CSV table of C-alpha atoms in Angstrom, one decimal:
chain,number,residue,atom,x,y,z
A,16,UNK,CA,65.8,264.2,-160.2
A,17,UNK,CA,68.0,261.0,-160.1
A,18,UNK,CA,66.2,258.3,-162.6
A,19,UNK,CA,65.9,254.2,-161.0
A,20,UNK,CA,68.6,253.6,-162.9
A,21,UNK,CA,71.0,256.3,-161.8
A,22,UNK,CA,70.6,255.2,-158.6
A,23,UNK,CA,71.0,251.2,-158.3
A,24,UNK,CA,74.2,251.6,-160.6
A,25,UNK,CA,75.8,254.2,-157.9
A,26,UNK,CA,76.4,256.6,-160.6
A,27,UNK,CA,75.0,259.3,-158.3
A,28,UNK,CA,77.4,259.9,-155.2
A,29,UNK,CA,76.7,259.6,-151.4
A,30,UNK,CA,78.1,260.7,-148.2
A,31,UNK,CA,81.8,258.6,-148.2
A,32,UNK,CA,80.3,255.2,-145.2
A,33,UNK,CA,82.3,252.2,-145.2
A,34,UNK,CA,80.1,249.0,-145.5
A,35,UNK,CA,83.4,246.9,-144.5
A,36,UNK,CA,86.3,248.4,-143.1
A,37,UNK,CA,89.8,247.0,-142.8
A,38,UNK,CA,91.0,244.3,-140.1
A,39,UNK,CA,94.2,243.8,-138.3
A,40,UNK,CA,96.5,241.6,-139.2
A,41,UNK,CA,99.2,239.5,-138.0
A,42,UNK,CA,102.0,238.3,-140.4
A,43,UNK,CA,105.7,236.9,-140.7
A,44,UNK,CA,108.4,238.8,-142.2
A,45,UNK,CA,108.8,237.6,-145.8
A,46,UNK,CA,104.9,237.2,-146.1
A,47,UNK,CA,102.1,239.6,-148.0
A,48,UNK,CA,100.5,241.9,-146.3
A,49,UNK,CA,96.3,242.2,-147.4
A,50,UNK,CA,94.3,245.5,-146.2
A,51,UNK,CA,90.3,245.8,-147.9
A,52,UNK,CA,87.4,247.6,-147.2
A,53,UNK,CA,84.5,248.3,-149.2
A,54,UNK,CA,82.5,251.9,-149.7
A,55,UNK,CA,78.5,252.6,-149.8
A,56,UNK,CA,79.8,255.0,-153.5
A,57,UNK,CA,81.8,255.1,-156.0
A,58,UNK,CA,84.2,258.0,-157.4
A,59,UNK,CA,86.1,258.6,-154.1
A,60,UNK,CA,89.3,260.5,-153.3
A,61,UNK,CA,91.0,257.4,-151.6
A,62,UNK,CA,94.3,257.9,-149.6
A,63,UNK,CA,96.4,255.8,-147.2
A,64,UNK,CA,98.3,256.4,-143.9
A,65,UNK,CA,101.1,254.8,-141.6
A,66,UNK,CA,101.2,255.9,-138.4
A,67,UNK,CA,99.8,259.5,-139.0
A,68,UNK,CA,101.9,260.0,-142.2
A,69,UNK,CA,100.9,259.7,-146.0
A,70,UNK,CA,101.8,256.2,-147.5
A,71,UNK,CA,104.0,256.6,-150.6
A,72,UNK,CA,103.6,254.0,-153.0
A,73,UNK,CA,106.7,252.4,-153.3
A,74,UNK,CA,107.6,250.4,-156.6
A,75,UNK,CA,107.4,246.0,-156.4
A,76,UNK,CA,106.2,247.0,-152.7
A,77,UNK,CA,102.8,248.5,-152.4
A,78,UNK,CA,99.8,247.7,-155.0
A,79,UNK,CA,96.8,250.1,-154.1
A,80,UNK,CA,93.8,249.4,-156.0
A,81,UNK,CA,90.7,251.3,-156.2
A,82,UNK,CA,87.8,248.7,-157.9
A,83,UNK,CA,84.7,250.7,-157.9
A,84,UNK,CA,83.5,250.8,-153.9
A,85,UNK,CA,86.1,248.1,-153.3
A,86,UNK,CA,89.2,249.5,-151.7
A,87,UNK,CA,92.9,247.4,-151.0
A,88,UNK,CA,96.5,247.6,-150.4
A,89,UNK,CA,98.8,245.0,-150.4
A,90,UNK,CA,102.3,245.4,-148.9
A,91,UNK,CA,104.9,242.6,-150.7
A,92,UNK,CA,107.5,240.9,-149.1
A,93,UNK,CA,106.8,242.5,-145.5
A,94,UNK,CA,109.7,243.4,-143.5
A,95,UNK,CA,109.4,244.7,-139.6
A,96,UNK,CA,109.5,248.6,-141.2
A,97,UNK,CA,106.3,247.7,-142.6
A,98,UNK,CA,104.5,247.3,-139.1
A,99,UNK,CA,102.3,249.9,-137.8
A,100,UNK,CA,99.3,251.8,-137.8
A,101,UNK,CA,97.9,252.2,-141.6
A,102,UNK,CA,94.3,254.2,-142.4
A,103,UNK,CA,91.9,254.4,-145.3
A,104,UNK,CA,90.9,258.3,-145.4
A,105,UNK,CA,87.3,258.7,-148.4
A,106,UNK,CA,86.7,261.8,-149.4
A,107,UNK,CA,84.1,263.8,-151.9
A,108,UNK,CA,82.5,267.1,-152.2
A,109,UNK,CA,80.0,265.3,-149.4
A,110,UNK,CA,81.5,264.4,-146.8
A,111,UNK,CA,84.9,262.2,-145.3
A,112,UNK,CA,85.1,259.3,-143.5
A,113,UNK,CA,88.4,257.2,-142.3
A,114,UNK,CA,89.3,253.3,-141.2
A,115,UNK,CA,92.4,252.2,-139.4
A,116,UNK,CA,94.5,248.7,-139.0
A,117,UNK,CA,96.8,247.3,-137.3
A,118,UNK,CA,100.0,245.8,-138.5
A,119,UNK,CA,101.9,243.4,-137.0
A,120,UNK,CA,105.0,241.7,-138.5
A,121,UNK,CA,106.6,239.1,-136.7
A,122,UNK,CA,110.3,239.2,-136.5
A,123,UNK,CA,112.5,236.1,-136.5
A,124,UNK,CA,112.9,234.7,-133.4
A,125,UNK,CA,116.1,236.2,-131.6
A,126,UNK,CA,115.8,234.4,-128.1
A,127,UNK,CA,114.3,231.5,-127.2
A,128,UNK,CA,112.5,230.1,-123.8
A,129,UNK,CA,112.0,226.8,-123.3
A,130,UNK,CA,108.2,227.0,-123.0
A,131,UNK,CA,108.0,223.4,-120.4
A,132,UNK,CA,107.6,225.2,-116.6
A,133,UNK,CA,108.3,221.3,-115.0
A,134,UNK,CA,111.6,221.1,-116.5
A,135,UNK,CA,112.6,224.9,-115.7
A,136,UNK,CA,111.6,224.7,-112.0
A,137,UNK,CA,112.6,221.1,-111.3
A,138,UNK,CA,116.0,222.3,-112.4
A,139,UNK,CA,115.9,225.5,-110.7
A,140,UNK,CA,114.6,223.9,-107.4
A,141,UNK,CA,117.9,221.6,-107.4
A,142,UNK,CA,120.3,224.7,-107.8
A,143,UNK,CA,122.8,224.2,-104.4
A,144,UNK,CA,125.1,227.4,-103.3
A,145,UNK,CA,129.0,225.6,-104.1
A,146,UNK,CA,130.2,228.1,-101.5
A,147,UNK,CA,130.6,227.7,-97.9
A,148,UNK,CA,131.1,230.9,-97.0
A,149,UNK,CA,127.4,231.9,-98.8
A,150,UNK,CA,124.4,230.0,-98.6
A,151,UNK,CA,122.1,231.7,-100.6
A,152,UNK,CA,121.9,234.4,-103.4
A,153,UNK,CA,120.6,238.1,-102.8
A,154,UNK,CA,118.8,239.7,-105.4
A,155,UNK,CA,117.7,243.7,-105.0
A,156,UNK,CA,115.0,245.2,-106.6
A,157,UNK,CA,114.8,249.2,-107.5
A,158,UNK,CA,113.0,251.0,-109.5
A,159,UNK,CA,110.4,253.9,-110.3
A,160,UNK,CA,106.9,253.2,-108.2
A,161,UNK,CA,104.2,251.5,-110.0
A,162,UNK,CA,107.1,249.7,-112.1
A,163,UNK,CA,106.3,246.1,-110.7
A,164,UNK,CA,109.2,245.1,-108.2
A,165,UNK,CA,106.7,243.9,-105.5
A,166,UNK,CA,104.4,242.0,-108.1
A,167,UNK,CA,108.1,240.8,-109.5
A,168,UNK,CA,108.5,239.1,-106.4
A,169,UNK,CA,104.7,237.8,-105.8
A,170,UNK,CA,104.6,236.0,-109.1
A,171,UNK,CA,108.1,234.7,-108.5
A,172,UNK,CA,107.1,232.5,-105.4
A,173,UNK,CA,103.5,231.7,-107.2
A,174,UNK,CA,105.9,229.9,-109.8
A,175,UNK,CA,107.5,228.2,-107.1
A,176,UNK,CA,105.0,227.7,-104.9
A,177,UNK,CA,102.1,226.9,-107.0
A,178,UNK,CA,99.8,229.2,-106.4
A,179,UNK,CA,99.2,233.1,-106.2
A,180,UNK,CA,99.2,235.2,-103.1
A,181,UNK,CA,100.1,238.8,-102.4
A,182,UNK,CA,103.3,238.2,-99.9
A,183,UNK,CA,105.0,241.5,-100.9
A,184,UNK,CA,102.2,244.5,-100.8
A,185,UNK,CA,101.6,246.1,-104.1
A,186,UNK,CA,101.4,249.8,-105.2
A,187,UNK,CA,98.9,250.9,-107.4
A,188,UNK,CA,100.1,253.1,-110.7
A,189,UNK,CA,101.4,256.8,-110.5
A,190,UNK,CA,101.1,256.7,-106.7
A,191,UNK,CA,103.5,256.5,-103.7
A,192,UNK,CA,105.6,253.6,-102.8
A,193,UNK,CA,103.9,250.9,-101.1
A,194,UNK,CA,107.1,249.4,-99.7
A,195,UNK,CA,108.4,251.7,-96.6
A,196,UNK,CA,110.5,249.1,-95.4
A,197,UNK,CA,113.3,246.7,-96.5
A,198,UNK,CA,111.5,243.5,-96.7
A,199,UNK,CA,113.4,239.9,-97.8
A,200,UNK,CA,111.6,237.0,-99.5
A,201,UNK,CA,112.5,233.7,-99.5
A,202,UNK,CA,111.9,231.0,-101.7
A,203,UNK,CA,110.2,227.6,-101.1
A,204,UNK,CA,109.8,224.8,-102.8
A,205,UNK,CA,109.7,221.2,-101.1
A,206,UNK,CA,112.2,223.1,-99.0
A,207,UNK,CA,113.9,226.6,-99.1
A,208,UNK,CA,115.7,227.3,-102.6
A,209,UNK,CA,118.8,229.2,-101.6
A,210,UNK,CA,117.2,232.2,-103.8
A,211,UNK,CA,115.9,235.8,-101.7
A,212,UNK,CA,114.9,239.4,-103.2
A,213,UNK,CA,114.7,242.0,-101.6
A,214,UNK,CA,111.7,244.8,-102.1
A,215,UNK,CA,112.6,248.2,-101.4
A,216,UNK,CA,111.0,251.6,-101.7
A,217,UNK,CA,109.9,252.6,-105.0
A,218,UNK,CA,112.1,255.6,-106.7
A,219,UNK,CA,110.5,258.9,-107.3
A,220,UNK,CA,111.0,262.0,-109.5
A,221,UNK,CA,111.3,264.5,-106.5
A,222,UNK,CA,114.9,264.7,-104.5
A,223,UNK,CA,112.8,264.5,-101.3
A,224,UNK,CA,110.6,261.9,-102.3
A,225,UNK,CA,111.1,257.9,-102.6
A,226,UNK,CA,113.8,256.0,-101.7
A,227,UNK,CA,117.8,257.6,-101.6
A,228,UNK,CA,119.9,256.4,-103.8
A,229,UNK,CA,122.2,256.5,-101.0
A,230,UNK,CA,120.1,254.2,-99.3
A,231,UNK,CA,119.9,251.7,-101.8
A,232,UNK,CA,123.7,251.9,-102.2
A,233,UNK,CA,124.3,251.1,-98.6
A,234,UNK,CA,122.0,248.3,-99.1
A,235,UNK,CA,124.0,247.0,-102.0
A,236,UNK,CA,127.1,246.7,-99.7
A,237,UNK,CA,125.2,245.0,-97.0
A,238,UNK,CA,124.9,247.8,-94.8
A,239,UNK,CA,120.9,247.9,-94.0
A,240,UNK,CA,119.6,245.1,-92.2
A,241,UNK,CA,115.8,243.6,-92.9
A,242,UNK,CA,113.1,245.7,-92.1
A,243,UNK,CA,115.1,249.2,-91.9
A,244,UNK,CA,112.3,251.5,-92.6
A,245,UNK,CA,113.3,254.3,-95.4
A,246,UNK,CA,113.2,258.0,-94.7
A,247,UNK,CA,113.5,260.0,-98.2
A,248,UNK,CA,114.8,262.9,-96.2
A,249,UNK,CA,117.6,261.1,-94.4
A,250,UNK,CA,120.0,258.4,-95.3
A,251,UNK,CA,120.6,255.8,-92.9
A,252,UNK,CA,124.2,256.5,-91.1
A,253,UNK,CA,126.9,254.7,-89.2
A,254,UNK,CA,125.1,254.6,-85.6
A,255,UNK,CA,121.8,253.2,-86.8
A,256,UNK,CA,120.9,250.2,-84.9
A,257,UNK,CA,119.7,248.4,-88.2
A,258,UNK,CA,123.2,249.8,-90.1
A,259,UNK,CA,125.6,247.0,-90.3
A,260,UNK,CA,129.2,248.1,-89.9
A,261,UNK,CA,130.9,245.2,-91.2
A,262,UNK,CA,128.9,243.1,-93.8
A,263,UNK,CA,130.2,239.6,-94.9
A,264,UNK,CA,129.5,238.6,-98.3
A,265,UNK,CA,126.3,237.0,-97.4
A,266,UNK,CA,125.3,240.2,-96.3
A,267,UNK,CA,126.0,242.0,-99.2
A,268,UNK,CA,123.9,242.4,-102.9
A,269,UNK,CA,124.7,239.5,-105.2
A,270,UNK,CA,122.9,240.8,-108.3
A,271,UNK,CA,120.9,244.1,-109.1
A,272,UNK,CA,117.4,243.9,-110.6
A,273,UNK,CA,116.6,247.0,-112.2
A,274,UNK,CA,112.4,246.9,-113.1
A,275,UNK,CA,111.0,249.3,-115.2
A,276,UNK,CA,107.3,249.5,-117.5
A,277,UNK,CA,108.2,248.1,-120.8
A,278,UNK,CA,104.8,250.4,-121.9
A,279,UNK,CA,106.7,253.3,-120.3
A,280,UNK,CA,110.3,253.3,-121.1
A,281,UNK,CA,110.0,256.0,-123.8
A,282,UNK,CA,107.9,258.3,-120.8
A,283,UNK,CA,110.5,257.9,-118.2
A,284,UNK,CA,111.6,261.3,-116.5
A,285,UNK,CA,115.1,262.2,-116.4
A,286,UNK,CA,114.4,262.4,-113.0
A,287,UNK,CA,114.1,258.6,-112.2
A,288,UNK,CA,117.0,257.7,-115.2
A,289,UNK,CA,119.7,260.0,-113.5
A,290,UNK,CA,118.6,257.9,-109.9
A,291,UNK,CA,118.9,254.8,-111.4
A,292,UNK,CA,121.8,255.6,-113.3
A,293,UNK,CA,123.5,256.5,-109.8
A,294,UNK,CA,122.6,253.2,-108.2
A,295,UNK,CA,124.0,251.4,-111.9
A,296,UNK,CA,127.3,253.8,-111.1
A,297,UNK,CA,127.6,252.0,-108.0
A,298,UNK,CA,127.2,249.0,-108.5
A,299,UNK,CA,129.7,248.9,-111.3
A,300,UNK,CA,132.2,250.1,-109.5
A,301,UNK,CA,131.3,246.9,-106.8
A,302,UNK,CA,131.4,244.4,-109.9
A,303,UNK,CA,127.7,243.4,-109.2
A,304,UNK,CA,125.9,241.9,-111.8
A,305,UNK,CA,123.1,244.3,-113.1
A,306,UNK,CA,120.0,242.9,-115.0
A,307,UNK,CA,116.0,244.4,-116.6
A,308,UNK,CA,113.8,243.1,-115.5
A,309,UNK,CA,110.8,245.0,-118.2
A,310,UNK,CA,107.1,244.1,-116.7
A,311,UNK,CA,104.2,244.6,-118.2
A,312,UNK,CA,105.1,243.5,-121.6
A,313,UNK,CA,101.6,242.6,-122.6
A,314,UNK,CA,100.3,246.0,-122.0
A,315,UNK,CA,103.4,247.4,-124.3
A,316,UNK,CA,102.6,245.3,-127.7
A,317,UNK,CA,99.6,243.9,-129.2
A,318,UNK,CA,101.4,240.8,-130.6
A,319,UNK,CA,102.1,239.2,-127.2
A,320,UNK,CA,99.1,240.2,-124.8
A,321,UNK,CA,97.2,236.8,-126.2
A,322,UNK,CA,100.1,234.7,-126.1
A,323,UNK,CA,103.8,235.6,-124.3
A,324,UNK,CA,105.1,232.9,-126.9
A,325,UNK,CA,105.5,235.8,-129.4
A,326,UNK,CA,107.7,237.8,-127.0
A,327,UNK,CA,110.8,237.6,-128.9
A,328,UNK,CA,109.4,237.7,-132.6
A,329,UNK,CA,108.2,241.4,-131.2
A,330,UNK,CA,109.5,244.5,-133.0
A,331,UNK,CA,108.0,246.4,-130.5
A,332,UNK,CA,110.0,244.8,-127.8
A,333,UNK,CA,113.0,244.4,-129.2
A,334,UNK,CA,112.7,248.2,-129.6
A,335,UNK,CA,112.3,248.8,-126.3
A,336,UNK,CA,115.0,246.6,-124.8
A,337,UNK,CA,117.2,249.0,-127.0
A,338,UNK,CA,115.6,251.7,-125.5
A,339,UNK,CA,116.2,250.7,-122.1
A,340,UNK,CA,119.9,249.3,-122.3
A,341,UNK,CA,120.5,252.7,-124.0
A,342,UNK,CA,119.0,254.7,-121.2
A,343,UNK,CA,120.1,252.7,-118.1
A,344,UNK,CA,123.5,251.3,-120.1
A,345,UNK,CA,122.4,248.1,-119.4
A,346,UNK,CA,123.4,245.3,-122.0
A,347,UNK,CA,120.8,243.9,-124.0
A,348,UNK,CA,121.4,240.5,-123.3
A,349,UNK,CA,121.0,241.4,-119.6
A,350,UNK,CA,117.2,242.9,-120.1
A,351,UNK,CA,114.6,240.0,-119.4
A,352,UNK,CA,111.2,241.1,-120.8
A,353,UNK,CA,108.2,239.6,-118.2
A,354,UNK,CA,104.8,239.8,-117.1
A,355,UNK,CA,104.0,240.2,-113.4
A,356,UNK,CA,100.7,238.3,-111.9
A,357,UNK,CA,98.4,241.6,-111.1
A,358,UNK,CA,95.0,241.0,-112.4
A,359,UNK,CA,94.9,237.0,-112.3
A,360,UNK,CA,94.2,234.8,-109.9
A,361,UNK,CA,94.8,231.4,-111.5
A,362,UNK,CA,98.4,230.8,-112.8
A,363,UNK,CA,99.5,230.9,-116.4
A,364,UNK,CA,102.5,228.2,-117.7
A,365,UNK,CA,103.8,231.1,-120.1
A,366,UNK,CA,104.1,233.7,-117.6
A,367,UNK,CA,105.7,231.2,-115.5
A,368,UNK,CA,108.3,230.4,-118.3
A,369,UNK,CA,109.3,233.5,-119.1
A,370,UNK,CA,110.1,234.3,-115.5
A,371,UNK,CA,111.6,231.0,-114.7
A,372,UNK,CA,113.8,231.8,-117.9
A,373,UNK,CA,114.8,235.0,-116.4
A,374,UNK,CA,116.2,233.3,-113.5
A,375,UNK,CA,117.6,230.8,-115.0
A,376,UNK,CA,120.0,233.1,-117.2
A,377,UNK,CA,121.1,235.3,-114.2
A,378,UNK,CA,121.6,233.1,-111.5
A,379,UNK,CA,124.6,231.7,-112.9
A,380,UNK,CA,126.1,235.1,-113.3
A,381,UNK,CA,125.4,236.2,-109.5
A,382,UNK,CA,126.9,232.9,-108.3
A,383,UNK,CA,130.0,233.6,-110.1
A,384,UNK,CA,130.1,237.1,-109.0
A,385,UNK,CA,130.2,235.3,-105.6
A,386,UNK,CA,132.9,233.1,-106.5
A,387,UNK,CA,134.5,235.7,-107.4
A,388,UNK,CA,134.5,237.8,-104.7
A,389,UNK,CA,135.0,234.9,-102.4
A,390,UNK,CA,138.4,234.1,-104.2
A,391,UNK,CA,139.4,237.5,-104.1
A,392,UNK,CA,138.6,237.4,-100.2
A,393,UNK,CA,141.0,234.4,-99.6
């Protein structure tokens, strides 16, 4: 029988509990990184985890310690390598019992937003066309359903506009397109900015499903005319009453707006990259300008869903962006990270800023690629 004494000094072993257990935590590159937890016993078999894999003690980098029921780690000089999923695994002849922590190391900033919404829109709201031939810009957007081009375009005009309301129809997640027509938005703001998207079917993995590719190149060229509804069996064909046989430059596509899931990039079928990549082909080959736009960034790292400010100090998104420009051979510097309006009903500055920032790198490039084509014309 274990004596008093045996018994408040924990010489005698228990079932491994934790009585703390470790927290998240949120530091800069350069900083220290501080994981404790404390035990119910003593005399435990203590091992640590990254992501899934055994944590090898690295010289001047990790200190584990192991001070009667108290447990730590400290990770020196932290570096974005050093983010990720770390757990405290007890063990004894009684029984186990595990923790987990997240990680997150901030990266140095490598773009910046001006964070001040006034300033963005009041200088996007004086942007004038300087050709007379083209009075406003066309933006397409096309990509998988569920990937956020109709909430792209809602949360654009709530930034204008000043408040939220569903204009373009959303789709829910992993369903079918919403969009069965070719709709055009335009923009208004103490007057109609010379800014309009257009919303198009959603792309799907089956050859028979979603919108053609076909279709989508048409539209690029200025073929399709507003409200030509999409068949995925049949592209639309010279004879059409809403197929346009000669399209002017303001008919045509000024800039192409890929969107795809930034918390689905690494899960995207084949299927919708060799689609997309078709449409990118395309336009190429018609010197549009091609952006990203990645929505949903807050649901694709844990460092910006409380505050978008953190979006490019994110190793997480940075990582993605690669991903993405390496799938759809998009440039980096050409793949905004965003987040749509879906669940909120008030507006947010942030997510207005990082939108508004978007737009304010790209339409420069579509107006040139208008110049462009309008010199080339002449």
């Amino acid at each position: 029988m274990l004596s008093y004494t045996d018994s408040v000094m924990g010489s005698a072993q228990s079932k491994p509990e934790f009585i703390t257990v470790l927290g998240d935590k949120q530091v800069g590159i350069g900083k220290e990184i501080s994981l404790s937890c404390e035990t119910n016993t003593e005399g435990l078999k203590v091992t640590w985890e990254k992501d899934g894999e055994k944590l090898i003690c690295v010289q001047d980098k990790h200190i584990m310690k192991q001070d009667g029921t108290k447990c730590s780690l400290k990770i020196l000089n932290a570096d974005e390598r050093d983010e990720g999923n770390y757990t405290i695994k007890l063990k004894n002849k009684l029984g186990t019992d595990s923790c987990s922590a997240m990680v997150l190391v901030e990266l140095k900033e490598w773009r910046t937003v001006q964070w001040k919404q006034n300033a963005m829109v009041d200088s996007l709201k004086e942007f004038k066309m300087d050709n007379d031939q083209v009075r406003e810009l066309n933006f397409l957007l096309f990509g998988p359903v569920g990937a956020g081009k109709s909430s792209v375009i809602n949360t654009i005009k709530a930034v204008f506009e000043g408040r939220y309301c569903v204009i373009c129809p959303v789709a829910a997640q992993s369903t079918k397109s919403n969009t069965k027509t070719y709709e055009k938005y335009s923009i208004r703001r103490e007057g109609v900015i010379p800014l309009v998207f257009y919303d198009t079917m959603g792309v799907e993995k089956q050859e028979s499903a979603g919108v053609r590719t076909d279709d989508i190149i048409n539209a690029l060229k200025g073929h399709i005319t507003e409200d030509y509804a999409f068949n995925p069996i049949l592209q639309i064909l010279e004879g059409n009453p809403q197929y346009r046989m000669n399209p002017s430059l303001c008919d045509r596509i000024h800039c192409l707006v890929n969107v795809v899931r930034a918390d689905k990039i690494a899960l995207m079928d084949e299927e919708y990259i060799n689609k997309m990549k078709k449409v990118r082909e395309a336009a190429r080959t018609m010197g549009i300008l091609q952006v990203v736009f990645m929505t949903d960034v807050d649901l694709a790292c844990p460092l910006i869903k409380d505050s978008l400010r953190y979006i490019y100090r994110s190793r997480k998104i940075k990582e993605n962006m690669q991903k993405c420009s390496n799938l759809l051979g998009v440039p980096v510097n050409c793949i905004f990270p965003v987040k749509n309006y879906h669940e909120e009903t008030d507006l947010n500055e942030d997510t207005n800023c990082l939108m508004l920032d978007a737009l304010k790198r790209i339409i420069p490039s579509a107006q040139e690629y208008v110049v462009k084509c309008s010199t080339n014309t002449t």
